[in-house]
């Protein structure tokens, strides 16, 4: 018999956050989220609750926790896309269909109560959160930005009546001197022809002060039509600025400007910090902080984070300049490899960009959907 409890007490909150840490203990591919960030979800003043609401449930059998799930009614997303959807997220469970059935039944009942027509996910409050279920690439280290899960999750979800909504694919990039030199050469021609230039390296706080407004405006514009996105808010901007601060290495932040100093394209990559957080379970202990700072200063792996271009400049080649500039930094640090993170499988333009590198498509993630009315 499975007992489902809505998460309300401090003890239940702790159990909800700790469950995946216990489930994946010792797993070499799992990267936990920051523990403090997960706790913020349970604060009534959490920044996303001005545009959404959420429910959290734990599953127990004989008093032992065996699963968890969350449901999000993202009102801003529904309004933007003209949909009636509830998102599911933070689904974790033992390999037991009865547990999955009971958890998804709660999400679907909540969705019906709210007058919704579909349940979709895994999706967070926005695309700034972890999204998609890993369905290929289980023997690769997860990036900090994305969630790892066991291979049986797909079976549990599909057996609850869910099918594919969209897929994302991920690539691992390594380097070839000939391709690197060609990329830089093409970039130099684009810069000269388009009268473009790249912003010089500067401290993070100064960079945010000088260019933050342009960056966030461009981020909102360039990601506007991307699956699952929601309108950008001041709270989301504050979150990004604060979360970037401890993990940003300005060598991996590239802005391409036109002759009038207007932002045309950007690319932001992050040192791969997954291994720095594994042992601490995402808690910023003194040991984890020391590892984190060392990784940020001297990374061996880099994760591509945010890439965008002014829609009016898609034919300018400015995005190629971004990748060429990042490649210079990649060579400087003699990286082992670069992770692209998620690209929608039909985004041929950005996927084609990886031909400038040695690349393998090593992971695939899926967002599932189920009609409930």
mmCIF file of C-alpha atoms in Angstrom:
data_model
loop_
_atom_site.group_PDB
_atom_site.id
_atom_site.type_symbol
_atom_site.label_atom_id
_atom_site.label_comp_id
_atom_site.label_asym_id
_atom_site.label_seq_id
_atom_site.Cartn_x
_atom_site.Cartn_y
_atom_site.Cartn_z
ATOM 1 C CA UNK A 1 0.000 0.000 0.000
ATOM 2 C CA UNK A 2 1.424 3.369 -1.089
ATOM 3 C CA UNK A 3 0.738 6.410 1.075
ATOM 4 C CA UNK A 4 1.031 9.818 -0.606
ATOM 5 C CA UNK A 5 1.491 12.841 1.653
ATOM 6 C CA UNK A 6 1.484 16.453 0.568
ATOM 7 C CA UNK A 7 4.705 18.071 1.785
ATOM 8 C CA UNK A 8 3.909 20.561 4.539
ATOM 9 C CA UNK A 9 6.038 19.992 7.637
ATOM 10 C CA UNK A 10 9.746 20.737 8.054
ATOM 11 C CA UNK A 11 10.405 17.022 8.302
ATOM 12 C CA UNK A 12 8.543 16.310 5.055
ATOM 13 C CA UNK A 13 10.416 19.124 3.286
ATOM 14 C CA UNK A 14 13.713 17.639 4.425
ATOM 15 C CA UNK A 15 12.643 14.179 3.248
ATOM 16 C CA UNK A 16 11.594 15.592 -0.134
ATOM 17 C CA UNK A 17 14.965 17.281 -0.698
ATOM 18 C CA UNK A 18 17.033 14.408 0.660
ATOM 19 C CA UNK A 19 15.300 11.576 -1.203
ATOM 20 C CA UNK A 20 17.268 11.812 -4.490
ATOM 21 C CA UNK A 21 20.493 12.277 -2.533
ATOM 22 C CA UNK A 22 19.875 8.917 -0.879
ATOM 23 C CA UNK A 23 18.583 7.258 -4.051
ATOM 24 C CA UNK A 24 21.699 8.224 -6.042
ATOM 25 C CA UNK A 25 24.259 7.930 -3.250
ATOM 26 C CA UNK A 26 27.519 6.691 -4.714
ATOM 27 C CA UNK A 27 26.319 7.097 -8.304
ATOM 28 C CA UNK A 28 29.256 8.557 -10.266
ATOM 29 C CA UNK A 29 27.038 10.298 -12.852
ATOM 30 C CA UNK A 30 24.572 12.116 -10.600
ATOM 31 C CA UNK A 31 25.100 15.806 -9.786
ATOM 32 C CA UNK A 32 22.901 17.224 -7.014
ATOM 33 C CA UNK A 33 21.366 20.688 -7.266
ATOM 34 C CA UNK A 34 22.392 23.221 -4.662
ATOM 35 C CA UNK A 35 20.684 22.207 -1.426
ATOM 36 C CA UNK A 36 19.902 25.804 -0.512
ATOM 37 C CA UNK A 37 18.204 26.424 -3.861
ATOM 38 C CA UNK A 38 15.897 23.448 -3.332
ATOM 39 C CA UNK A 39 14.899 24.749 0.115
ATOM 40 C CA UNK A 40 13.875 28.084 -1.407
ATOM 41 C CA UNK A 41 11.047 26.344 -3.281
ATOM 42 C CA UNK A 42 9.200 25.920 0.027
ATOM 43 C CA UNK A 43 9.329 29.586 0.994
ATOM 44 C CA UNK A 44 6.053 31.472 0.441
ATOM 45 C CA UNK A 45 8.021 34.384 -1.022
ATOM 46 C CA UNK A 46 9.840 32.206 -3.588
ATOM 47 C CA UNK A 47 10.247 34.366 -6.661
ATOM 48 C CA UNK A 48 8.251 32.156 -9.046
ATOM 49 C CA UNK A 49 5.103 32.248 -6.916
ATOM 50 C CA UNK A 50 4.106 35.601 -8.369
ATOM 51 C CA UNK A 51 3.315 33.803 -11.640
ATOM 52 C CA UNK A 52 2.711 30.200 -10.584
ATOM 53 C CA UNK A 53 1.773 27.818 -7.790
ATOM 54 C CA UNK A 54 3.116 24.414 -6.847
ATOM 55 C CA UNK A 55 2.382 21.272 -4.872
ATOM 56 C CA UNK A 56 4.846 18.712 -3.518
ATOM 57 C CA UNK A 57 4.211 15.090 -2.516
ATOM 58 C CA UNK A 58 6.178 12.297 -0.869
ATOM 59 C CA UNK A 59 5.373 8.607 -1.335
ATOM 60 C CA UNK A 60 5.794 6.067 1.488
ATOM 61 C CA UNK A 61 5.484 2.310 1.839
ATOM 62 C CA UNK A 62 5.428 0.908 5.362
ATOM 63 C CA UNK A 63 6.717 4.229 6.657
ATOM 64 C CA UNK A 64 9.721 4.287 4.299
ATOM 65 C CA UNK A 65 9.967 6.978 1.622
ATOM 66 C CA UNK A 66 9.955 5.491 -1.882
ATOM 67 C CA UNK A 67 9.306 8.443 -4.179
ATOM 68 C CA UNK A 68 8.480 12.113 -4.658
ATOM 69 C CA UNK A 69 6.996 14.492 -7.230
ATOM 70 C CA UNK A 70 6.022 18.130 -7.668
ATOM 71 C CA UNK A 71 3.311 19.784 -9.774
ATOM 72 C CA UNK A 72 3.572 23.345 -11.078
ATOM 73 C CA UNK A 73 0.732 25.431 -12.425
ATOM 74 C CA UNK A 74 2.824 27.895 -14.447
ATOM 75 C CA UNK A 75 0.188 30.517 -15.235
ATOM 76 C CA UNK A 76 2.526 32.771 -17.216
ATOM 77 C CA UNK A 77 3.547 29.891 -19.484
ATOM 78 C CA UNK A 78 -0.063 28.851 -20.081
ATOM 79 C CA UNK A 79 -0.982 32.406 -20.988
ATOM 80 C CA UNK A 80 2.017 32.812 -23.283
ATOM 81 C CA UNK A 81 1.496 29.551 -25.165
ATOM 82 C CA UNK A 82 -2.305 29.422 -25.029
ATOM 83 C CA UNK A 83 -2.282 26.097 -23.163
ATOM 84 C CA UNK A 84 -3.937 24.523 -20.144
ATOM 85 C CA UNK A 85 -1.077 22.537 -18.666
ATOM 86 C CA UNK A 86 0.309 21.508 -15.319
ATOM 87 C CA UNK A 87 4.012 20.705 -15.254
ATOM 88 C CA UNK A 88 5.476 17.838 -13.295
ATOM 89 C CA UNK A 89 8.996 18.103 -11.954
ATOM 90 C CA UNK A 90 11.324 16.611 -9.336
ATOM 91 C CA UNK A 91 10.005 13.114 -9.978
ATOM 92 C CA UNK A 92 12.172 10.494 -8.327
ATOM 93 C CA UNK A 93 11.198 6.979 -7.312
ATOM 94 C CA UNK A 94 12.383 3.454 -6.774
ATOM 95 C CA UNK A 95 11.775 1.076 -9.675
ATOM 96 C CA UNK A 96 8.164 0.324 -8.766
ATOM 97 C CA UNK A 97 5.188 1.052 -11.018
ATOM 98 C CA UNK A 98 2.780 1.229 -8.091
ATOM 99 C CA UNK A 99 4.778 4.127 -6.650
ATOM 100 C CA UNK A 100 4.839 6.006 -9.955
ATOM 101 C CA UNK A 101 1.124 5.427 -10.530
ATOM 102 C CA UNK A 102 0.256 6.864 -7.123
ATOM 103 C CA UNK A 103 2.469 9.935 -7.562
ATOM 104 C CA UNK A 104 1.247 10.806 -11.061
ATOM 105 C CA UNK A 105 -2.352 10.254 -9.984
ATOM 106 C CA UNK A 106 -1.870 13.093 -7.490
ATOM 107 C CA UNK A 107 -0.464 15.407 -10.139
ATOM 108 C CA UNK A 108 -3.287 14.602 -12.560
ATOM 109 C CA UNK A 109 -5.967 15.084 -9.895
ATOM 110 C CA UNK A 110 -4.472 18.475 -9.075
ATOM 111 C CA UNK A 111 -4.424 19.411 -12.772
ATOM 112 C CA UNK A 112 -8.097 18.472 -13.183
ATOM 113 C CA UNK A 113 -8.977 20.432 -10.051
ATOM 114 C CA UNK A 114 -7.383 23.487 -11.671
ATOM 115 C CA UNK A 115 -9.289 22.976 -14.926
ATOM 116 C CA UNK A 116 -6.227 21.973 -16.928
ATOM 117 C CA UNK A 117 -6.212 19.648 -19.935
ATOM 118 C CA UNK A 118 -2.677 18.232 -19.977
ATOM 119 C CA UNK A 119 0.219 17.268 -17.725
ATOM 120 C CA UNK A 120 3.706 17.805 -19.161
ATOM 121 C CA UNK A 121 7.261 17.397 -17.973
ATOM 122 C CA UNK A 122 9.724 17.136 -16.449
ATOM 123 C CA UNK A 123 9.699 20.940 -16.605
ATOM 124 C CA UNK A 124 10.522 23.415 -13.867
ATOM 125 C CA UNK A 125 9.123 26.850 -13.141
ATOM 126 C CA UNK A 126 11.078 28.161 -16.151
ATOM 127 C CA UNK A 127 13.730 26.919 -18.559
ATOM 128 C CA UNK A 128 16.338 28.253 -16.124
ATOM 129 C CA UNK A 129 15.630 25.128 -14.071
ATOM 130 C CA UNK A 130 16.503 21.533 -14.870
ATOM 131 C CA UNK A 131 14.216 20.056 -17.499
ATOM 132 C CA UNK A 132 13.745 16.887 -19.497
ATOM 133 C CA UNK A 133 14.088 13.219 -18.590
ATOM 134 C CA UNK A 134 17.346 11.542 -19.550
ATOM 135 C CA UNK A 135 16.524 8.684 -21.961
ATOM 136 C CA UNK A 136 19.979 8.156 -23.523
ATOM 137 C CA UNK A 137 23.471 8.638 -22.109
ATOM 138 C CA UNK A 138 23.216 7.098 -18.652
ATOM 139 C CA UNK A 139 26.949 6.417 -18.412
ATOM 140 C CA UNK A 140 28.005 10.056 -18.748
ATOM 141 C CA UNK A 141 28.480 12.549 -15.936
ATOM 142 C CA UNK A 142 25.546 14.920 -15.620
ATOM 143 C CA UNK A 143 26.212 18.618 -15.851
ATOM 144 C CA UNK A 144 25.282 20.843 -12.914
ATOM 145 C CA UNK A 145 22.622 22.494 -15.061
ATOM 146 C CA UNK A 146 20.723 19.278 -15.864
ATOM 147 C CA UNK A 147 19.274 16.351 -13.945
ATOM 148 C CA UNK A 148 20.482 12.758 -13.997
ATOM 149 C CA UNK A 149 18.022 9.893 -13.640
ATOM 150 C CA UNK A 150 18.014 6.108 -13.791
ATOM 151 C CA UNK A 151 17.002 4.439 -17.052
ATOM 152 C CA UNK A 152 13.841 2.891 -15.593
ATOM 153 C CA UNK A 153 12.181 6.304 -15.140
ATOM 154 C CA UNK A 154 11.086 6.341 -18.789
ATOM 155 C CA UNK A 155 9.232 3.047 -18.380
ATOM 156 C CA UNK A 156 7.494 4.241 -15.211
ATOM 157 C CA UNK A 157 6.330 7.457 -16.880
ATOM 158 C CA UNK A 158 5.204 5.858 -20.134
ATOM 159 C CA UNK A 159 3.266 3.202 -18.232
ATOM 160 C CA UNK A 160 1.311 6.056 -16.651
ATOM 161 C CA UNK A 161 0.089 7.018 -20.127
ATOM 162 C CA UNK A 162 2.634 9.674 -21.121
ATOM 163 C CA UNK A 163 4.143 10.106 -24.584
ATOM 164 C CA UNK A 164 6.758 12.274 -26.236
ATOM 165 C CA UNK A 165 6.191 16.018 -26.436
ATOM 166 C CA UNK A 166 9.710 17.140 -27.438
ATOM 167 C CA UNK A 167 13.270 15.822 -27.283
ATOM 168 C CA UNK A 168 16.505 17.631 -26.599
ATOM 169 C CA UNK A 169 19.916 16.289 -27.576
ATOM 170 C CA UNK A 170 23.317 17.038 -26.076
ATOM 171 C CA UNK A 171 26.801 16.899 -27.538
ATOM 172 C CA UNK A 172 30.293 16.537 -26.135
ATOM 173 C CA UNK A 173 32.827 18.694 -27.954
ATOM 174 C CA UNK A 174 36.572 18.168 -28.229
ATOM 175 C CA UNK A 175 39.125 20.061 -30.255
ATOM 176 C CA UNK A 176 40.888 19.804 -33.551
ATOM 177 C CA UNK A 177 43.575 22.347 -34.444
ATOM 178 C CA UNK A 178 42.580 22.513 -38.088
ATOM 179 C CA UNK A 179 38.901 23.150 -37.284
ATOM 180 C CA UNK A 180 39.877 25.656 -34.608
ATOM 181 C CA UNK A 181 42.028 27.689 -36.990
ATOM 182 C CA UNK A 182 39.278 27.642 -39.628
ATOM 183 C CA UNK A 183 36.672 28.802 -37.092
ATOM 184 C CA UNK A 184 38.857 31.706 -35.950
ATOM 185 C CA UNK A 185 39.559 32.681 -39.549
ATOM 186 C CA UNK A 186 35.844 32.721 -40.413
ATOM 187 C CA UNK A 187 35.149 34.721 -37.256
ATOM 188 C CA UNK A 188 37.728 37.352 -38.161
ATOM 189 C CA UNK A 189 36.089 37.856 -41.570
ATOM 190 C CA UNK A 190 32.647 38.196 -39.974
ATOM 191 C CA UNK A 191 33.949 40.773 -37.493
ATOM 192 C CA UNK A 192 35.502 42.876 -40.257
ATOM 193 C CA UNK A 193 32.592 42.615 -42.688
ATOM 194 C CA UNK A 194 29.916 43.339 -40.091
ATOM 195 C CA UNK A 195 31.872 46.023 -38.221
ATOM 196 C CA UNK A 196 31.446 43.968 -35.061
ATOM 197 C CA UNK A 197 33.653 43.735 -31.998
ATOM 198 C CA UNK A 198 33.938 41.597 -28.890
ATOM 199 C CA UNK A 199 33.759 43.100 -25.401
ATOM 200 C CA UNK A 200 37.059 42.886 -23.573
ATOM 201 C CA UNK A 201 37.501 40.883 -20.367
ATOM 202 C CA UNK A 202 36.397 42.710 -17.200
ATOM 203 C CA UNK A 203 35.350 41.837 -13.605
ATOM 204 C CA UNK A 204 31.903 40.265 -13.222
ATOM 205 C CA UNK A 205 30.288 43.073 -11.195
ATOM 206 C CA UNK A 206 31.513 45.733 -13.615
ATOM 207 C CA UNK A 207 30.280 43.640 -16.517
ATOM 208 C CA UNK A 208 26.788 43.298 -15.003
ATOM 209 C CA UNK A 209 26.635 47.022 -14.303
ATOM 210 C CA UNK A 210 27.668 48.012 -17.832
ATOM 211 C CA UNK A 211 25.971 45.323 -19.905
ATOM 212 C CA UNK A 212 23.414 43.591 -17.696
ATOM 213 C CA UNK A 213 20.393 45.427 -19.094
ATOM 214 C CA UNK A 214 21.281 44.604 -22.695
ATOM 215 C CA UNK A 215 22.021 40.988 -21.828
ATOM 216 C CA UNK A 216 18.732 40.283 -20.091
ATOM 217 C CA UNK A 217 16.731 42.094 -22.760
ATOM 218 C CA UNK A 218 18.442 40.023 -25.455
ATOM 219 C CA UNK A 219 18.038 36.838 -23.430
ATOM 220 C CA UNK A 220 14.288 37.377 -23.252
ATOM 221 C CA UNK A 221 14.030 38.193 -26.964
ATOM 222 C CA UNK A 222 16.228 35.391 -28.292
ATOM 223 C CA UNK A 223 14.615 32.712 -26.124
ATOM 224 C CA UNK A 224 11.047 33.950 -26.633
ATOM 225 C CA UNK A 225 9.963 31.146 -28.986
ATOM 226 C CA UNK A 226 11.899 28.341 -27.314
ATOM 227 C CA UNK A 227 9.817 25.464 -25.923
ATOM 228 C CA UNK A 228 8.723 25.893 -22.322
ATOM 229 C CA UNK A 229 10.007 29.423 -21.805
ATOM 230 C CA UNK A 230 8.151 31.983 -19.700
ATOM 231 C CA UNK A 231 8.309 35.794 -19.759
ATOM 232 C CA UNK A 232 11.412 37.048 -17.999
ATOM 233 C CA UNK A 233 10.880 38.776 -14.653
ATOM 234 C CA UNK A 234 13.008 40.905 -12.347
ATOM 235 C CA UNK A 235 13.117 38.005 -9.903
ATOM 236 C CA UNK A 236 14.523 35.695 -12.569
ATOM 237 C CA UNK A 237 17.170 38.286 -13.396
ATOM 238 C CA UNK A 238 18.165 38.596 -9.731
ATOM 239 C CA UNK A 239 18.353 34.799 -9.483
ATOM 240 C CA UNK A 240 20.660 34.547 -12.482
ATOM 241 C CA UNK A 241 22.921 37.373 -11.342
ATOM 242 C CA UNK A 242 23.261 35.883 -7.849
ATOM 243 C CA UNK A 243 23.705 32.290 -9.049
ATOM 244 C CA UNK A 244 26.257 33.276 -11.685
ATOM 245 C CA UNK A 245 28.462 35.167 -9.246
ATOM 246 C CA UNK A 246 30.223 32.214 -7.549
ATOM 247 C CA UNK A 247 30.609 30.046 -10.663
ATOM 248 C CA UNK A 248 31.337 32.510 -13.441
ATOM 249 C CA UNK A 249 34.755 32.682 -15.060
ATOM 250 C CA UNK A 250 34.770 35.767 -17.265
ATOM 251 C CA UNK A 251 37.005 34.057 -19.815
ATOM 252 C CA UNK A 252 33.875 32.139 -20.832
ATOM 253 C CA UNK A 253 31.539 35.144 -21.196
ATOM 254 C CA UNK A 254 31.465 36.509 -24.755
ATOM 255 C CA UNK A 255 29.450 39.480 -26.023
ATOM 256 C CA UNK A 256 29.489 40.559 -29.668
ATOM 257 C CA UNK A 257 28.548 44.207 -30.268
ATOM 258 C CA UNK A 258 27.855 46.244 -33.395
ATOM 259 C CA UNK A 259 29.574 49.514 -34.292
ATOM 260 C CA UNK A 260 27.105 51.411 -32.078
ATOM 261 C CA UNK A 261 27.826 49.179 -29.054
ATOM 262 C CA UNK A 262 24.476 47.399 -29.306
ATOM 263 C CA UNK A 263 24.496 43.750 -28.277
ATOM 264 C CA UNK A 264 24.176 41.435 -31.292
ATOM 265 C CA UNK A 265 24.973 37.994 -29.833
ATOM 266 C CA UNK A 266 26.187 36.408 -26.620
ATOM 267 C CA UNK A 267 27.491 33.101 -25.313
ATOM 268 C CA UNK A 268 27.992 32.225 -21.663
ATOM 269 C CA UNK A 269 29.674 29.012 -20.555
ATOM 270 C CA UNK A 270 30.430 27.776 -17.052
ATOM 271 C CA UNK A 271 33.180 25.688 -15.509
ATOM 272 C CA UNK A 272 31.860 22.153 -15.048
ATOM 273 C CA UNK A 273 31.278 22.022 -11.287
ATOM 274 C CA UNK A 274 29.392 18.701 -11.071
ATOM 275 C CA UNK A 275 32.210 16.786 -9.380
ATOM 276 C CA UNK A 276 32.749 19.601 -6.886
ATOM 277 C CA UNK A 277 29.247 19.096 -5.451
ATOM 278 C CA UNK A 278 28.825 15.326 -5.523
ATOM 279 C CA UNK A 279 30.356 14.493 -2.161
ATOM 280 C CA UNK A 280 28.530 17.240 -0.253
ATOM 281 C CA UNK A 281 25.138 16.470 -1.748
ATOM 282 C CA UNK A 282 24.895 20.008 -3.083
ATOM 283 C CA UNK A 283 25.565 21.604 0.294
ATOM 284 C CA UNK A 284 28.098 24.429 0.276
ATOM 285 C CA UNK A 285 30.323 23.002 2.969
ATOM 286 C CA UNK A 286 33.823 24.454 3.420
ATOM 287 C CA UNK A 287 35.260 21.523 1.493
ATOM 288 C CA UNK A 288 32.764 21.921 -1.349
ATOM 289 C CA UNK A 289 33.447 25.661 -1.569
ATOM 290 C CA UNK A 290 37.198 25.062 -1.839
ATOM 291 C CA UNK A 291 36.641 22.505 -4.632
ATOM 292 C CA UNK A 292 34.210 24.845 -6.347
ATOM 293 C CA UNK A 293 36.599 27.799 -6.340
ATOM 294 C CA UNK A 294 39.453 25.661 -7.673
ATOM 295 C CA UNK A 295 37.240 24.334 -10.460
ATOM 296 C CA UNK A 296 36.031 27.795 -11.457
ATOM 297 C CA UNK A 297 39.608 29.077 -11.586
ATOM 298 C CA UNK A 298 41.099 26.085 -13.424
ATOM 299 C CA UNK A 299 38.368 23.995 -15.091
ATOM 300 C CA UNK A 300 38.924 20.784 -17.032
ATOM 301 C CA UNK A 301 35.339 20.684 -18.306
ATOM 302 C CA UNK A 302 33.084 23.537 -19.416
ATOM 303 C CA UNK A 303 29.291 23.526 -19.799
ATOM 304 C CA UNK A 304 27.670 25.745 -22.395
ATOM 305 C CA UNK A 305 24.940 27.699 -20.677
ATOM 306 C CA UNK A 306 23.200 30.570 -22.444
ATOM 307 C CA UNK A 307 23.576 31.403 -26.130
ATOM 308 C CA UNK A 308 21.520 34.023 -27.943
ATOM 309 C CA UNK A 309 21.418 36.281 -30.974
ATOM 310 C CA UNK A 310 19.346 39.272 -31.997
ATOM 311 C CA UNK A 311 16.662 37.851 -34.349
ATOM 312 C CA UNK A 312 17.404 40.709 -36.738
ATOM 313 C CA UNK A 313 21.041 39.585 -36.954
ATOM 314 C CA UNK A 314 20.662 35.854 -37.556
ATOM 315 C CA UNK A 315 22.398 36.125 -40.934
ATOM 316 C CA UNK A 316 25.299 38.197 -39.610
ATOM 317 C CA UNK A 317 27.322 35.222 -38.405
ATOM 318 C CA UNK A 318 27.710 36.823 -34.974
ATOM 319 C CA UNK A 319 26.985 33.516 -33.255
ATOM 320 C CA UNK A 320 30.028 32.039 -35.028
ATOM 321 C CA UNK A 321 32.115 34.827 -33.513
ATOM 322 C CA UNK A 322 30.848 33.835 -30.058
ATOM 323 C CA UNK A 323 31.918 30.234 -30.552
ATOM 324 C CA UNK A 324 35.279 31.277 -31.963
ATOM 325 C CA UNK A 325 35.916 33.486 -28.948
ATOM 326 C CA UNK A 326 34.869 30.706 -26.585
ATOM 327 C CA UNK A 327 37.172 28.329 -28.453
ATOM 328 C CA UNK A 328 40.104 30.606 -27.730
ATOM 329 C CA UNK A 329 39.311 30.317 -24.032
ATOM 330 C CA UNK A 330 38.811 26.542 -24.336
ATOM 331 C CA UNK A 331 42.285 26.224 -25.848
ATOM 332 C CA UNK A 332 43.775 28.490 -23.208
ATOM 333 C CA UNK A 333 42.599 26.142 -20.455
ATOM 334 C CA UNK A 334 43.378 22.959 -22.428
ATOM 335 C CA UNK A 335 39.985 21.506 -21.559
ATOM 336 C CA UNK A 336 39.203 17.813 -21.644
ATOM 337 C CA UNK A 337 35.863 18.544 -23.327
ATOM 338 C CA UNK A 338 32.854 20.865 -23.482
ATOM 339 C CA UNK A 339 29.233 19.883 -22.792
ATOM 340 C CA UNK A 340 26.612 21.648 -24.913
ATOM 341 C CA UNK A 341 23.681 20.965 -22.558
ATOM 342 C CA UNK A 342 20.212 20.903 -24.145
ATOM 343 C CA UNK A 343 19.416 21.688 -27.779
ATOM 344 C CA UNK A 344 15.968 20.958 -29.173
ATOM 345 C CA UNK A 345 16.407 18.157 -31.702
ATOM 346 C CA UNK A 346 14.891 20.246 -34.523
ATOM 347 C CA UNK A 347 17.165 23.256 -33.889
ATOM 348 C CA UNK A 348 19.308 22.489 -36.910
ATOM 349 C CA UNK A 349 21.085 25.847 -36.862
ATOM 350 C CA UNK A 350 22.701 25.472 -33.465
ATOM 351 C CA UNK A 351 23.280 21.720 -33.846
ATOM 352 C CA UNK A 352 25.071 22.429 -37.124
ATOM 353 C CA UNK A 353 27.393 24.768 -35.218
ATOM 354 C CA UNK A 354 28.943 21.782 -33.467
ATOM 355 C CA UNK A 355 30.482 20.768 -36.824
ATOM 356 C CA UNK A 356 33.142 23.387 -36.040
ATOM 357 C CA UNK A 357 34.348 20.959 -33.346
ATOM 358 C CA UNK A 358 34.880 17.245 -32.968
ATOM 359 C CA UNK A 359 31.510 16.277 -31.533
ATOM 360 C CA UNK A 360 29.499 13.267 -30.445
ATOM 361 C CA UNK A 361 25.785 13.267 -29.644
ATOM 362 C CA UNK A 362 25.860 11.392 -26.347
ATOM 363 C CA UNK A 363 22.670 12.289 -24.459
ATOM 364 C CA UNK A 364 18.975 12.690 -25.185
ATOM 365 C CA UNK A 365 16.250 14.088 -22.943
ATOM 366 C CA UNK A 366 12.492 14.091 -23.322
ATOM 367 C CA UNK A 367 9.534 16.109 -22.171
ATOM 368 C CA UNK A 368 6.426 13.921 -21.877
ATOM 369 C CA UNK A 369 2.783 14.902 -22.147
ATOM 370 C CA UNK A 370 -0.571 13.319 -21.273
ATOM 371 C CA UNK A 371 -4.067 14.573 -21.998
ATOM 372 C CA UNK A 372 -6.261 14.304 -18.926
ATOM 373 C CA UNK A 373 -9.551 15.820 -20.130
#
